[in-house]
Coordinates of C-alpha atoms in Angstrom, one line a residue:
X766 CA -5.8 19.2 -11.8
X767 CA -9.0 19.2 -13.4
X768 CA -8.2 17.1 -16.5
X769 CA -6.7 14.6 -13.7
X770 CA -10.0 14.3 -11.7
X771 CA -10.8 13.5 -14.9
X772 CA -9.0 11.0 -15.4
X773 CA -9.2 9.6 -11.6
X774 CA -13.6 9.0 -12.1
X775 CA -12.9 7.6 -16.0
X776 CA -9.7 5.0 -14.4
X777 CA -11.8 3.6 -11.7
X778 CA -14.7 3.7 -13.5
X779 CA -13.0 1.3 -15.8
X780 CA -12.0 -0.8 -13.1
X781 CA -15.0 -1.1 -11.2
X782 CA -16.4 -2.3 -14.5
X783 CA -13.6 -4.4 -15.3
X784 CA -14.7 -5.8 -11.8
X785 CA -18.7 -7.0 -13.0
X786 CA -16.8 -8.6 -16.3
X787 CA -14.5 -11.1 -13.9
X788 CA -17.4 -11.3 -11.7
X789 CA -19.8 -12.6 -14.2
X790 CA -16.8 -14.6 -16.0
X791 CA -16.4 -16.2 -12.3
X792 CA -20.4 -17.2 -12.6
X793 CA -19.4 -19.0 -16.5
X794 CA -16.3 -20.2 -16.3
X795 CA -15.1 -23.3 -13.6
X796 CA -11.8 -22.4 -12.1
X797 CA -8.9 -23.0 -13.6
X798 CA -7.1 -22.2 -17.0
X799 CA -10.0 -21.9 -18.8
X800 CA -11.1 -18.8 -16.8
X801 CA -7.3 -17.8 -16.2
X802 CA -7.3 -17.2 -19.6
X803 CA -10.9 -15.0 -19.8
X804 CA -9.3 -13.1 -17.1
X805 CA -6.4 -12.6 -18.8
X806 CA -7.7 -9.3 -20.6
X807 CA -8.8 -7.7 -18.0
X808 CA -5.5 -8.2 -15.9
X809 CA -3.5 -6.1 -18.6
X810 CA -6.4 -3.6 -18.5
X811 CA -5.7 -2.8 -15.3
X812 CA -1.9 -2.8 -15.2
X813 CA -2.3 -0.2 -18.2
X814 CA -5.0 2.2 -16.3
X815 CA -2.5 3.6 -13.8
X816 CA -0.8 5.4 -16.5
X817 CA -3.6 7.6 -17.3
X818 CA -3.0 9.4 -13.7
X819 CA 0.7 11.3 -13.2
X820 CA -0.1 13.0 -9.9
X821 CA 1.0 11.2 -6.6
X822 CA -1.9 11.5 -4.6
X823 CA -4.6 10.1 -7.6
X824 CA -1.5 7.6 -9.8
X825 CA 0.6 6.4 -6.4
X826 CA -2.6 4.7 -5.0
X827 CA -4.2 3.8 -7.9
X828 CA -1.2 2.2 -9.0
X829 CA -0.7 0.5 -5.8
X830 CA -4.2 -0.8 -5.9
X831 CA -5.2 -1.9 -9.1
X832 CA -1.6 -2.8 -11.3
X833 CA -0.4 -4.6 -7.7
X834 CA -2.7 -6.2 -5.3
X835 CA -6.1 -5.9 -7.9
X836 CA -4.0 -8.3 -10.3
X837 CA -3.1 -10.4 -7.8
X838 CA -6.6 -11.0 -6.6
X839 CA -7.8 -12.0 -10.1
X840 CA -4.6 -14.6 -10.6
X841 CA -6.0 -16.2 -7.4
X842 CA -9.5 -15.7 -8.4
X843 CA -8.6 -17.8 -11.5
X844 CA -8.2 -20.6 -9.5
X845 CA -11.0 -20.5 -7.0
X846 CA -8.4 -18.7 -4.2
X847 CA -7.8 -15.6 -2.5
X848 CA -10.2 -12.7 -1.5
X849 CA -12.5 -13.0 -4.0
X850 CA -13.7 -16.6 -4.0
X851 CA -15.2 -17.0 -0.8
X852 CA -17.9 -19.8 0.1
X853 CA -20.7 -18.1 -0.2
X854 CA -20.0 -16.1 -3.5
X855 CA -19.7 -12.4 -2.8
X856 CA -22.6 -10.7 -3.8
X857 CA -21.6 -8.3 -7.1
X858 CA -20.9 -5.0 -4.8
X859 CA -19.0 -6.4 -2.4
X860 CA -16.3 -8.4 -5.0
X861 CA -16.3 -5.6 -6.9
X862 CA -15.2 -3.2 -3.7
X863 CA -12.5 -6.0 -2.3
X864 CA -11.2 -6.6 -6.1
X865 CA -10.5 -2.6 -6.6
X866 CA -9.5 -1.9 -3.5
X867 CA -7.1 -3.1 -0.6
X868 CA -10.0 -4.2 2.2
X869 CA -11.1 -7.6 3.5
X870 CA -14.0 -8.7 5.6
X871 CA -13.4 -9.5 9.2
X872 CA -14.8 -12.1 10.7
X873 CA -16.5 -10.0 13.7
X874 CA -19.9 -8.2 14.0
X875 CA -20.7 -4.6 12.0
X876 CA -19.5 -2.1 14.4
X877 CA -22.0 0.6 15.3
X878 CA -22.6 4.0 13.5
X879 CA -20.8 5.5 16.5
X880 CA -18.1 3.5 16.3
X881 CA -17.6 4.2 12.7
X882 CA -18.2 8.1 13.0
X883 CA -15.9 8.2 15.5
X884 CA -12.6 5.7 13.5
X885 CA -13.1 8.4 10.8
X886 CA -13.1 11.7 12.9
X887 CA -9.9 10.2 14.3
X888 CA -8.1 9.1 11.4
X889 CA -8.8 12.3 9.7
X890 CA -8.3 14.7 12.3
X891 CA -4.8 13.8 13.3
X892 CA -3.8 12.9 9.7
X893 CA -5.0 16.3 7.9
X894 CA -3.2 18.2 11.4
X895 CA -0.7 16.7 10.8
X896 CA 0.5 16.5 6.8
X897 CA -0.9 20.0 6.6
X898 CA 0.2 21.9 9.7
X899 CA 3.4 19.7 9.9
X900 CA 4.7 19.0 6.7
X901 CA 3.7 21.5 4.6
X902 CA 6.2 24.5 6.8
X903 CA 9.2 22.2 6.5
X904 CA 9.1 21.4 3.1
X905 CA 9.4 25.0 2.6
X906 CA 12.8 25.2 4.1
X907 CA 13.8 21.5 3.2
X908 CA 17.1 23.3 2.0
X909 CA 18.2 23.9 5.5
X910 CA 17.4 20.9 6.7
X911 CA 20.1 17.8 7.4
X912 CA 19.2 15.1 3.7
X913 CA 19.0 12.3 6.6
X914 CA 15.9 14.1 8.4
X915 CA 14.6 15.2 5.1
X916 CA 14.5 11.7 4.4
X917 CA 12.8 10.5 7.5
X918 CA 10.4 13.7 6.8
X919 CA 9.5 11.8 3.7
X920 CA 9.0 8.1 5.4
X921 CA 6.8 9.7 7.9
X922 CA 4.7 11.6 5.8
X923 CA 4.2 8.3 3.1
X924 CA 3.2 6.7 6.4
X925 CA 1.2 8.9 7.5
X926 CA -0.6 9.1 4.0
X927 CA -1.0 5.5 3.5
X928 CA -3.2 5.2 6.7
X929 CA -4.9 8.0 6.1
X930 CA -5.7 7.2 2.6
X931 CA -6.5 3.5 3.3
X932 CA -8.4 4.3 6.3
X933 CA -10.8 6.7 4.8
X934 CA -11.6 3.9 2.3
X935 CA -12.2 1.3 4.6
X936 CA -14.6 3.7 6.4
X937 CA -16.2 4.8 3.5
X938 CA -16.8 1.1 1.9
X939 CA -18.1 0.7 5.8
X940 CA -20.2 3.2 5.7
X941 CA -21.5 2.4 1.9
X942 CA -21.6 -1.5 2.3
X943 CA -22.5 -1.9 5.5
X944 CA -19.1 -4.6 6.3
X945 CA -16.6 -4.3 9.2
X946 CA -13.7 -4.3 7.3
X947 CA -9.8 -5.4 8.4
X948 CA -7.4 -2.8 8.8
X949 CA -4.0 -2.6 6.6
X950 CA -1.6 -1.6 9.6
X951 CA -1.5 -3.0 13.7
X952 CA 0.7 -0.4 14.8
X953 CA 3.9 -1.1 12.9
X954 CA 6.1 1.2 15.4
X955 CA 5.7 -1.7 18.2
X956 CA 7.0 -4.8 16.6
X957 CA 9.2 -7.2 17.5
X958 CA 11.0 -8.3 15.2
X959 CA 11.0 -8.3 11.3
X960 CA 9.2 -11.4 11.1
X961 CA 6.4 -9.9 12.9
X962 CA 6.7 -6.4 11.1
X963 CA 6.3 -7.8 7.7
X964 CA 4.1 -10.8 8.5
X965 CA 1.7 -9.3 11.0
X966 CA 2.0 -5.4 11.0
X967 CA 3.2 -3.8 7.6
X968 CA 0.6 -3.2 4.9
X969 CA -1.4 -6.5 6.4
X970 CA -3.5 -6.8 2.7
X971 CA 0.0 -7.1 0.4
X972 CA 0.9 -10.2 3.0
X973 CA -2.2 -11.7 2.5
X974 CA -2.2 -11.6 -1.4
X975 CA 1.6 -12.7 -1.7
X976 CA 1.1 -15.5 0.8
X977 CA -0.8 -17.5 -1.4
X978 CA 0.2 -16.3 -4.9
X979 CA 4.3 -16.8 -4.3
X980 CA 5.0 -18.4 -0.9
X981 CA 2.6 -20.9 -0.7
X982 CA 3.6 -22.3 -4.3
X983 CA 7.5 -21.9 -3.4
X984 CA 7.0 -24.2 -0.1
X985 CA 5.1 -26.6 -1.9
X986 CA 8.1 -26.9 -5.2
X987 CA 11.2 -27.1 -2.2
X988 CA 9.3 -29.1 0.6
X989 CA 10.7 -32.6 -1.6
X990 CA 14.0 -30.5 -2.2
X991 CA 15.1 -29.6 1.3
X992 CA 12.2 -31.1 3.7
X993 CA 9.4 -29.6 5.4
X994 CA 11.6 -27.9 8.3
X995 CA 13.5 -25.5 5.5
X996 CA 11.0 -25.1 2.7
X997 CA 9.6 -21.9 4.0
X998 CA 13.5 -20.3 3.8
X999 CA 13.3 -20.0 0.2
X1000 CA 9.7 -19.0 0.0
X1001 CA 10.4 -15.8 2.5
X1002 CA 13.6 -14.8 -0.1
X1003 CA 11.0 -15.7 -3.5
X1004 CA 7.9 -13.5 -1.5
X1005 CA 10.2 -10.6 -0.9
X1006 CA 11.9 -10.7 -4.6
X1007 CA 8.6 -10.4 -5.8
X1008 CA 7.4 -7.3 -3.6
X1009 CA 11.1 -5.7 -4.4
X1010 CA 9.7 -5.7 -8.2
X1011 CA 6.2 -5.2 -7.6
X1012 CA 7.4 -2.0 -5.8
X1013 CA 10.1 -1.2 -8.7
X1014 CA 7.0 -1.6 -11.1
X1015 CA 4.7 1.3 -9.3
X1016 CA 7.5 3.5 -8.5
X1017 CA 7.5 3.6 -12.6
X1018 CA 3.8 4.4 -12.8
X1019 CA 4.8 7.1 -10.3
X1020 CA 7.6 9.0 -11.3
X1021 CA 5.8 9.4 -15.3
X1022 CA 5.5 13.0 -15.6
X1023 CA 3.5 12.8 -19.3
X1024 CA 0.2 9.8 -19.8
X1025 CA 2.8 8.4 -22.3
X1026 CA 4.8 5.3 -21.9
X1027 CA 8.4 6.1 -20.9
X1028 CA 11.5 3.8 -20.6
X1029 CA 11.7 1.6 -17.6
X1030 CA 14.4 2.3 -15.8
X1031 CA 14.3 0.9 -12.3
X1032 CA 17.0 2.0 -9.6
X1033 CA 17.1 -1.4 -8.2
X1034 CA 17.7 0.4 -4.6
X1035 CA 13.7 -0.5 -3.8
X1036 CA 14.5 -4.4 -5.0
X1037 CA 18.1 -4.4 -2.7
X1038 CA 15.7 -3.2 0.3
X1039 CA 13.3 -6.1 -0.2
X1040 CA 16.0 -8.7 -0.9
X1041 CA 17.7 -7.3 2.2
X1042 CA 14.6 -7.5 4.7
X1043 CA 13.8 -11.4 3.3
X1044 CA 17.8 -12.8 3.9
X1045 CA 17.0 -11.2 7.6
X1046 CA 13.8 -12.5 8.0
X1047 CA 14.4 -15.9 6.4
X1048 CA 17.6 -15.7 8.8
X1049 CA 15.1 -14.9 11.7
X1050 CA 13.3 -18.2 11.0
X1051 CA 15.8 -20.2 10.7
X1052 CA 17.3 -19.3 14.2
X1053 CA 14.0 -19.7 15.7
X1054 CA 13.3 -22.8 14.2
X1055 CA 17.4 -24.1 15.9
X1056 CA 16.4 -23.0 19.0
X1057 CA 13.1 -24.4 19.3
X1058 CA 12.8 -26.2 22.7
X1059 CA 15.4 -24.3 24.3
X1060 CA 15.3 -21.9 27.2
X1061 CA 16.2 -19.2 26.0
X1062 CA 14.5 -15.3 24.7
X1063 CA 15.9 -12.4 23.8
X1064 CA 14.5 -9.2 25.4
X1065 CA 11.8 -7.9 24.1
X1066 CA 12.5 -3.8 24.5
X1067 CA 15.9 -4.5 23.1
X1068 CA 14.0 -6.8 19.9
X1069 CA 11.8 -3.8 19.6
X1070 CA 14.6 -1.4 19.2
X1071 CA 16.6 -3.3 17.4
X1072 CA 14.1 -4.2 14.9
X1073 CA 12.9 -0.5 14.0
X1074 CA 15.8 0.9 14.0
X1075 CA 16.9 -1.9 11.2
X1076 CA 13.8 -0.8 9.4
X1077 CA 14.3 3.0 9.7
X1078 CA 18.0 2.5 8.9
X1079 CA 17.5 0.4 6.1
X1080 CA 14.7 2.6 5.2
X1081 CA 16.3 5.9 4.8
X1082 CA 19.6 4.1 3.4
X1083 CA 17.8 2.4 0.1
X1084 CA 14.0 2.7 -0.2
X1085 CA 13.8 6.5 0.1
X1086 CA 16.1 7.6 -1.9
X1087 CA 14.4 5.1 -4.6
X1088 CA 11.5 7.6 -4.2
X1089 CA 13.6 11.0 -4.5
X1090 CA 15.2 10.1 -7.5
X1091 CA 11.4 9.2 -8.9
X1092 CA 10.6 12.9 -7.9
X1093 CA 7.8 11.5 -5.7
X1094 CA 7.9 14.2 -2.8
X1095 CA 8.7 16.6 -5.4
X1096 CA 5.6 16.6 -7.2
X1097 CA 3.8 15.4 -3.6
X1098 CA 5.0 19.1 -2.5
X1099 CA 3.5 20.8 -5.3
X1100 CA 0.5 19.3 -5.3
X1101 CA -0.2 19.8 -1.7
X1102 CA 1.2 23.5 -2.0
X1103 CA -1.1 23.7 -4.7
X1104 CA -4.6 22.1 -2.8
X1105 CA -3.1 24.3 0.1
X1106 CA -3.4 27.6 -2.7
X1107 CA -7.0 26.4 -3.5
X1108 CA -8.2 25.7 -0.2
X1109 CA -7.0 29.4 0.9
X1110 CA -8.4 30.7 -2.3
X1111 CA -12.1 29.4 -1.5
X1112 CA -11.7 30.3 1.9
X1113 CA -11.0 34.4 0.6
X1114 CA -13.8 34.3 -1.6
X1115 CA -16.0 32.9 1.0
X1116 CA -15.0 35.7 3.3
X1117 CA -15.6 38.3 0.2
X1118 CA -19.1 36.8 -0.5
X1119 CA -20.1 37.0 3.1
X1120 CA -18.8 40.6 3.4
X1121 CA -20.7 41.7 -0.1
X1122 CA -23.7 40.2 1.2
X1123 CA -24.0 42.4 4.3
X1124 CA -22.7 44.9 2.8

């Protein structure tokens, strides 16, 4: 674990500094091809970092962040769009903090230190109660427990993870940078409908760099192909194909066991999931957009119940088992069995110090 901590300072190290080189090439070079191709460099720099980290809780985020949504920013930034051209520039900390990680500035006033202490007491309270008093016990007798649960165990702890892991960054870049920053999930459990689950609830950053790297360009090539009324059909399918292999792409970085390259060899059960959710939504869209104008709405508690239980089905049926044959909750055990060893380790020879010293 130590030669991965290692690892985790030198990667985003790296990164951060990868960061001031497209920041100062942004100040050089106009937008456009000219500085898509300076950027260039430093895009495959950070699509090759993520393999210096093998653990899940240091490579799975660090993949997620810097060879996904990190290399999307720069492709916009190339052009003058996305995240990090905003008008005014952002000053050298702050592009460097939005580039690296998955956070955007809100358009609202800096919330007050109490406010802030008390997000993170929240966020971290229930999530450490819960992963460590929760998950911890039933992974120790996963063996007797049905594969479909065990597989719902998994989606709820990745869950669970994500916002604890994303909001403790947002609160810490808070509390370092002074920004209110937007959070990545708006209660996912209460949507509507998949159309609102993916556009408006789900990992809110990934929508927002997709949007205008893959949908926006799709509508614009089959608007004169199919009119302005259907373009956005084919857009939804292309912007979900992409996440699918976006997804197939970290699951790689993830399921590495050396800091070698390995063969690629994608289960396409993550890609199937993705294609599946864009025919639906795209479907979605296009009955809405039929019964425009007409009098009629479908019940909201039944929309809510039938949209997460598509999710969870759909879920547990392709994307998690993607992950189980990576070995991701695998080596996610082991590592939180063995933090869970250390923690208990300190903790004894805290009590043994205390007792020799009144001793």
């Amino acid at each position: 674990m130590e030669g991965e901590l290692k690892n985790l300072m030198m990667v985003w190290s790296i990164a951060a500094a990868t960061m001031c080189y497209c920041n100062r090439i942004g100040k050089l070079i106009p937008k456009g091809v000219s500085r898509l191709i300076a950027i260039i460099p430093a895009i495959v720099l950070l699509l090759l970092l993520p393999l210096r980290l093998i653990s899940i809780h240091f490579g799975g985020p660090s993949s997620f962040f810097l060879g996904w949504l990190s290399t999307f920013k720069l492709l916009l930034f190339a052009f003058g769009k996305g995240p990090l051209s905003p008008n005014p520039p952002l000053s050298l900390p702050h592009f460097v903090s939005i580039g690296c990680l998955p956070v955007k500035f809100q358009q609202s006033t800096t919330p007050s230190k109490t406010q802030i202490s008390k997000s993170l007491f929240n966020y971290a309270s229930t999530s450490i109660i819960v992963i460590f008093a929760l998950f911890i016990p039933f992974y120790g007798i996963k063996q007797y427990l049905h594969p479909k649960f065990l597989l719902f165990l998994y989606g709820l702890h990745m869950y669970i993870g994500l916002e604890f892991i994303l909001s403790t960054i947002s609160t810490t870049t808070r509390k370092l940078l002074g920004v209110h920053l937007e959070p990545q999930f708006d209660k996912p459990y209460l949507c509507t409908s998949l159309q609102d689950f993916w556009g408006k609830r789900w990992n809110i950053m990934v929508n927002r760099v997709l949007h205008p790297t893959v949908y926006d360009p799709v509508v614009t090539l089959a608007r004169p192909l199919i009119g302005r009324k259907w373009a956005p059909l084919p857009a939804i399918l292309a912007t979900f194909a992409v996440s699918g292999l976006m997804h197939e792409l970290v699951f790689y970085y993830i399921k590495r066991e050396t800091r070698t390259w390995e063969a690629w060899e994608p289960s396409w059960d993550a890609t199937c999931f993705f294609l599946i959710h864009g025919l639906c939504v795209a479907a979605e869209v296009a009955l809405k957009k039929g019964l425009k104008g007409k009098k009629w709405q479908f019940p909201r508690v039944a929309s809510w119940l039938l949209s997460l239980v598509f999710v969870l089905y759909t879920a547990v049926l392709l994307f998690l088992p993607a992950l189980v044959r990576c070995h991701v909750y695998e080596k996610a055990t082991r590592e939180l069995t063995a933090l869970t060893q250390f923690v208990y380790g300190v903790s004894r020879l805290s009590r043994f110090a205390n007792v020799t010293t009144e001793t």
